[in-house]
Amino acid sequence: MFDKAARSRDRLFTILYRDNNVEIARLGLAISKKHCKKATDRNRIKRIVRESFRHHGTQLAGLDIVVLNQPATLAAPNPVLFESLERHWQRCRTTGASGNQ
């Protein structure tokens, strides 16, 4: 996944995505202890990513997606995280796995 995926990145997240040849979207999370020391912080980020993915999953059908956090993710409030993910999902939909952001 990591070497053949298209990439969308901002200061909060790096999103890797590629075609999966099935009719559903699949999500993988790589929320790093390096950037979020406390389990409660990592769990908050994971909950937000999953919730956002659930809302946009049908629009992302046919993609495998891996979400990685950046150091700034820890300090960002929830609405900012949701907005960032919304932009990433839009990029994934418009470029598919053929484009690189």
Short mmCIF file of N, CA and C in Angstrom, two decimals:
data_model
loop_
_atom_site.label_atom_id
_atom_site.label_comp_id
_atom_site.label_asym_id
_atom_site.label_seq_id
_atom_site.Cartn_x
_atom_site.Cartn_y
_atom_site.Cartn_z
N MET A 1 0.83 -1.20 0.00
CA MET A 1 0.00 0.00 0.00
C MET A 1 0.87 1.26 0.00
N PHE A 2 1.91 1.28 0.80
CA PHE A 2 2.67 2.50 0.98
C PHE A 2 3.48 2.90 -0.25
N ASP A 3 3.90 1.96 -1.05
CA ASP A 3 4.74 2.33 -2.19
C ASP A 3 3.95 2.56 -3.48
N LYS A 4 2.71 2.07 -3.57
CA LYS A 4 1.95 2.20 -4.82
C LYS A 4 0.74 3.12 -4.69
N ALA A 5 0.66 3.89 -3.64
CA ALA A 5 -0.53 4.69 -3.38
C ALA A 5 -0.34 6.15 -3.80
N ALA A 6 -1.46 6.78 -4.16
CA ALA A 6 -1.47 8.23 -4.34
C ALA A 6 -1.51 8.85 -2.94
N ARG A 7 -1.14 10.12 -2.84
CA ARG A 7 -0.98 10.73 -1.53
C ARG A 7 -1.67 12.09 -1.49
N SER A 8 -2.33 12.35 -0.37
CA SER A 8 -2.89 13.65 -0.08
C SER A 8 -2.38 14.05 1.30
N ARG A 9 -1.80 15.26 1.41
CA ARG A 9 -1.18 15.63 2.68
C ARG A 9 -1.46 17.07 3.03
N ASP A 10 -1.68 17.31 4.32
CA ASP A 10 -1.72 18.67 4.86
C ASP A 10 -1.01 18.64 6.21
N ARG A 11 -1.16 19.68 7.00
CA ARG A 11 -0.42 19.74 8.27
C ARG A 11 -0.96 18.79 9.33
N LEU A 12 -2.17 18.23 9.12
CA LEU A 12 -2.77 17.35 10.11
C LEU A 12 -2.68 15.86 9.76
N PHE A 13 -2.88 15.53 8.49
CA PHE A 13 -2.94 14.13 8.08
C PHE A 13 -2.19 13.90 6.77
N THR A 14 -1.74 12.67 6.61
CA THR A 14 -1.29 12.16 5.31
C THR A 14 -2.24 11.02 4.98
N ILE A 15 -2.85 11.09 3.80
CA ILE A 15 -3.78 10.07 3.36
C ILE A 15 -3.17 9.36 2.15
N LEU A 16 -3.06 8.06 2.24
CA LEU A 16 -2.61 7.23 1.12
C LEU A 16 -3.82 6.50 0.58
N TYR A 17 -3.98 6.47 -0.74
CA TYR A 17 -5.15 5.79 -1.30
C TYR A 17 -4.81 5.18 -2.65
N ARG A 18 -5.52 4.09 -2.94
CA ARG A 18 -5.37 3.44 -4.24
C ARG A 18 -6.62 2.61 -4.52
N ASP A 19 -6.81 2.27 -5.79
CA ASP A 19 -7.94 1.44 -6.19
C ASP A 19 -7.83 0.07 -5.55
N ASN A 20 -9.00 -0.49 -5.18
CA ASN A 20 -8.97 -1.81 -4.54
C ASN A 20 -9.73 -2.87 -5.33
N ASN A 21 -10.33 -2.52 -6.47
CA ASN A 21 -11.04 -3.46 -7.33
C ASN A 21 -12.23 -4.16 -6.66
N VAL A 22 -12.78 -3.57 -5.62
CA VAL A 22 -14.03 -4.03 -5.02
C VAL A 22 -14.94 -2.82 -4.89
N GLU A 23 -16.20 -3.06 -4.62
CA GLU A 23 -17.19 -1.98 -4.62
C GLU A 23 -17.30 -1.24 -3.29
N ILE A 24 -16.43 -1.52 -2.34
CA ILE A 24 -16.50 -0.83 -1.05
C ILE A 24 -15.19 -0.10 -0.78
N ALA A 25 -15.28 0.88 0.09
CA ALA A 25 -14.08 1.59 0.54
C ALA A 25 -13.58 0.90 1.80
N ARG A 26 -12.27 0.80 1.92
CA ARG A 26 -11.68 0.19 3.11
C ARG A 26 -10.73 1.19 3.74
N LEU A 27 -10.74 1.23 5.08
CA LEU A 27 -9.97 2.21 5.83
C LEU A 27 -8.93 1.53 6.70
N GLY A 28 -7.73 2.05 6.68
CA GLY A 28 -6.67 1.63 7.60
C GLY A 28 -6.18 2.84 8.36
N LEU A 29 -5.83 2.64 9.62
CA LEU A 29 -5.36 3.74 10.46
C LEU A 29 -3.95 3.45 10.94
N ALA A 30 -3.09 4.44 10.84
CA ALA A 30 -1.73 4.35 11.38
C ALA A 30 -1.51 5.60 12.22
N ILE A 31 -2.12 5.61 13.40
CA ILE A 31 -2.03 6.75 14.31
C ILE A 31 -0.84 6.50 15.23
N SER A 32 0.17 7.29 15.05
CA SER A 32 1.48 7.06 15.64
C SER A 32 1.60 7.47 17.10
N LYS A 33 2.22 6.59 17.88
CA LYS A 33 2.56 6.93 19.26
C LYS A 33 3.61 8.03 19.30
N LYS A 34 4.40 8.10 18.27
CA LYS A 34 5.46 9.12 18.19
C LYS A 34 4.86 10.53 18.24
N HIS A 35 3.71 10.71 17.58
CA HIS A 35 3.08 12.03 17.53
C HIS A 35 2.02 12.22 18.61
N CYS A 36 1.47 11.13 19.14
CA CYS A 36 0.43 11.19 20.18
C CYS A 36 0.79 10.19 21.27
N LYS A 37 1.37 10.65 22.32
CA LYS A 37 1.85 9.76 23.37
C LYS A 37 0.73 9.06 24.14
N LYS A 38 -0.35 9.78 24.44
CA LYS A 38 -1.42 9.22 25.26
C LYS A 38 -2.42 8.43 24.42
N ALA A 39 -2.83 7.28 24.95
CA ALA A 39 -3.81 6.44 24.26
C ALA A 39 -5.13 7.18 24.06
N THR A 40 -5.51 8.01 25.02
CA THR A 40 -6.78 8.73 24.88
C THR A 40 -6.73 9.69 23.69
N ASP A 41 -5.59 10.30 23.45
CA ASP A 41 -5.44 11.20 22.30
C ASP A 41 -5.50 10.41 20.99
N ARG A 42 -4.81 9.28 20.95
CA ARG A 42 -4.86 8.44 19.74
C ARG A 42 -6.27 7.94 19.48
N ASN A 43 -6.96 7.55 20.52
CA ASN A 43 -8.34 7.07 20.37
C ASN A 43 -9.28 8.16 19.87
N ARG A 44 -9.09 9.39 20.34
CA ARG A 44 -9.91 10.51 19.88
C ARG A 44 -9.72 10.71 18.37
N ILE A 45 -8.48 10.68 17.94
CA ILE A 45 -8.19 10.87 16.51
C ILE A 45 -8.80 9.73 15.70
N LYS A 46 -8.65 8.50 16.17
CA LYS A 46 -9.23 7.36 15.46
C LYS A 46 -10.74 7.46 15.36
N ARG A 47 -11.40 7.86 16.45
CA ARG A 47 -12.87 8.01 16.42
C ARG A 47 -13.29 9.04 15.39
N ILE A 48 -12.58 10.15 15.34
CA ILE A 48 -12.92 11.21 14.39
C ILE A 48 -12.73 10.73 12.95
N VAL A 49 -11.62 10.06 12.69
CA VAL A 49 -11.36 9.56 11.33
C VAL A 49 -12.42 8.55 10.93
N ARG A 50 -12.75 7.61 11.82
CA ARG A 50 -13.77 6.60 11.50
C ARG A 50 -15.13 7.24 11.25
N GLU A 51 -15.49 8.20 12.08
CA GLU A 51 -16.80 8.86 11.91
C GLU A 51 -16.86 9.60 10.58
N SER A 52 -15.82 10.33 10.25
CA SER A 52 -15.78 11.04 8.98
C SER A 52 -15.82 10.06 7.81
N PHE A 53 -15.08 8.96 7.93
CA PHE A 53 -15.07 7.94 6.88
C PHE A 53 -16.46 7.32 6.70
N ARG A 54 -17.16 7.08 7.80
CA ARG A 54 -18.52 6.52 7.71
C ARG A 54 -19.45 7.43 6.92
N HIS A 55 -19.31 8.72 7.14
CA HIS A 55 -20.17 9.68 6.43
C HIS A 55 -19.85 9.76 4.94
N HIS A 56 -18.63 9.44 4.56
CA HIS A 56 -18.22 9.58 3.15
C HIS A 56 -17.87 8.26 2.48
N GLY A 57 -18.08 7.15 3.17
CA GLY A 57 -17.66 5.84 2.68
C GLY A 57 -18.25 5.46 1.33
N THR A 58 -19.53 5.78 1.11
CA THR A 58 -20.14 5.40 -0.17
C THR A 58 -19.54 6.20 -1.32
N GLN A 59 -19.13 7.42 -1.07
CA GLN A 59 -18.52 8.25 -2.11
C GLN A 59 -17.08 7.81 -2.40
N LEU A 60 -16.49 7.06 -1.49
CA LEU A 60 -15.11 6.61 -1.64
C LEU A 60 -15.03 5.15 -2.09
N ALA A 61 -16.15 4.60 -2.52
CA ALA A 61 -16.19 3.19 -2.92
C ALA A 61 -15.12 2.89 -3.96
N GLY A 62 -14.48 1.75 -3.79
CA GLY A 62 -13.45 1.33 -4.73
C GLY A 62 -12.05 1.76 -4.35
N LEU A 63 -11.89 2.35 -3.16
CA LEU A 63 -10.56 2.81 -2.73
C LEU A 63 -10.15 2.15 -1.42
N ASP A 64 -8.89 1.82 -1.31
CA ASP A 64 -8.26 1.48 -0.03
C ASP A 64 -7.60 2.76 0.46
N ILE A 65 -7.82 3.10 1.72
CA ILE A 65 -7.33 4.36 2.27
C ILE A 65 -6.61 4.09 3.59
N VAL A 66 -5.44 4.69 3.74
CA VAL A 66 -4.71 4.63 5.01
C VAL A 66 -4.50 6.06 5.48
N VAL A 67 -4.85 6.32 6.75
CA VAL A 67 -4.72 7.65 7.34
C VAL A 67 -3.58 7.63 8.34
N LEU A 68 -2.64 8.56 8.18
CA LEU A 68 -1.53 8.74 9.10
C LEU A 68 -1.62 10.13 9.72
N ASN A 69 -1.32 10.23 11.00
CA ASN A 69 -1.40 11.53 11.66
C ASN A 69 -0.06 12.26 11.60
N GLN A 70 -0.14 13.57 11.68
CA GLN A 70 1.02 14.45 11.75
C GLN A 70 1.11 15.03 13.16
N PRO A 71 2.22 15.60 13.56
CA PRO A 71 2.35 16.14 14.92
C PRO A 71 1.28 17.17 15.29
N ALA A 72 0.83 17.99 14.34
CA ALA A 72 -0.16 19.04 14.63
C ALA A 72 -1.54 18.49 14.94
N THR A 73 -1.79 17.22 14.64
CA THR A 73 -3.11 16.62 14.86
C THR A 73 -3.48 16.65 16.33
N LEU A 74 -2.54 16.44 17.19
CA LEU A 74 -2.80 16.36 18.63
C LEU A 74 -3.44 17.63 19.17
N ALA A 75 -2.98 18.78 18.75
CA ALA A 75 -3.47 20.05 19.30
C ALA A 75 -4.70 20.58 18.58
N ALA A 76 -5.07 20.02 17.46
CA ALA A 76 -6.19 20.53 16.67
C ALA A 76 -7.52 20.15 17.29
N PRO A 77 -8.48 21.09 17.32
CA PRO A 77 -9.82 20.76 17.82
C PRO A 77 -10.57 19.86 16.82
N ASN A 78 -11.57 19.17 17.31
CA ASN A 78 -12.32 18.21 16.49
C ASN A 78 -12.87 18.80 15.20
N PRO A 79 -13.51 19.98 15.22
CA PRO A 79 -14.05 20.51 13.95
C PRO A 79 -12.96 20.73 12.89
N VAL A 80 -11.78 21.12 13.30
CA VAL A 80 -10.68 21.33 12.37
C VAL A 80 -10.26 20.00 11.76
N LEU A 81 -10.22 18.95 12.57
CA LEU A 81 -9.88 17.62 12.06
C LEU A 81 -10.91 17.15 11.03
N PHE A 82 -12.20 17.35 11.34
CA PHE A 82 -13.26 16.97 10.40
C PHE A 82 -13.13 17.73 9.08
N GLU A 83 -12.83 19.03 9.14
CA GLU A 83 -12.67 19.83 7.92
C GLU A 83 -11.49 19.33 7.09
N SER A 84 -10.39 19.01 7.75
CA SER A 84 -9.23 18.50 7.04
C SER A 84 -9.55 17.19 6.34
N LEU A 85 -10.21 16.29 7.05
CA LEU A 85 -10.58 15.00 6.45
C LEU A 85 -11.54 15.18 5.29
N GLU A 86 -12.47 16.11 5.42
CA GLU A 86 -13.41 16.39 4.33
C GLU A 86 -12.65 16.79 3.06
N ARG A 87 -11.65 17.63 3.20
CA ARG A 87 -10.85 18.03 2.04
C ARG A 87 -10.09 16.84 1.46
N HIS A 88 -9.56 15.99 2.32
CA HIS A 88 -8.86 14.80 1.84
C HIS A 88 -9.80 13.86 1.09
N TRP A 89 -10.99 13.63 1.62
CA TRP A 89 -11.95 12.74 0.94
C TRP A 89 -12.30 13.31 -0.42
N GLN A 90 -12.45 14.63 -0.50
CA GLN A 90 -12.76 15.26 -1.78
C GLN A 90 -11.63 15.02 -2.79
N ARG A 91 -10.39 15.15 -2.35
CA ARG A 91 -9.25 14.89 -3.24
C ARG A 91 -9.23 13.44 -3.69
N CYS A 92 -9.50 12.54 -2.76
CA CYS A 92 -9.53 11.11 -3.11
C CYS A 92 -10.59 10.82 -4.16
N ARG A 93 -11.76 11.44 -4.01
CA ARG A 93 -12.86 11.23 -4.97
C ARG A 93 -12.53 11.79 -6.33
N THR A 94 -11.94 12.99 -6.36
CA THR A 94 -11.73 13.66 -7.64
C THR A 94 -10.54 13.09 -8.41
N THR A 95 -9.51 12.68 -7.70
CA THR A 95 -8.33 12.18 -8.41
C THR A 95 -8.31 10.67 -8.52
N GLY A 96 -9.09 9.97 -7.69
CA GLY A 96 -9.01 8.51 -7.67
C GLY A 96 -7.59 8.12 -7.30
N ALA A 97 -7.18 6.95 -7.64
CA ALA A 97 -5.82 6.51 -7.32
C ALA A 97 -4.84 6.88 -8.42
N SER A 98 -5.34 7.48 -9.49
CA SER A 98 -4.44 7.79 -10.60
C SER A 98 -3.64 9.07 -10.38
N GLY A 99 -4.17 9.98 -9.54
CA GLY A 99 -3.49 11.25 -9.34
C GLY A 99 -2.68 11.26 -8.07
N ASN A 100 -1.74 12.16 -7.99
CA ASN A 100 -0.91 12.30 -6.80
C ASN A 100 -0.99 13.74 -6.33
N GLN A 101 -1.40 13.97 -5.10
CA GLN A 101 -1.56 15.32 -4.57
C GLN A 101 -0.37 15.72 -3.77
#
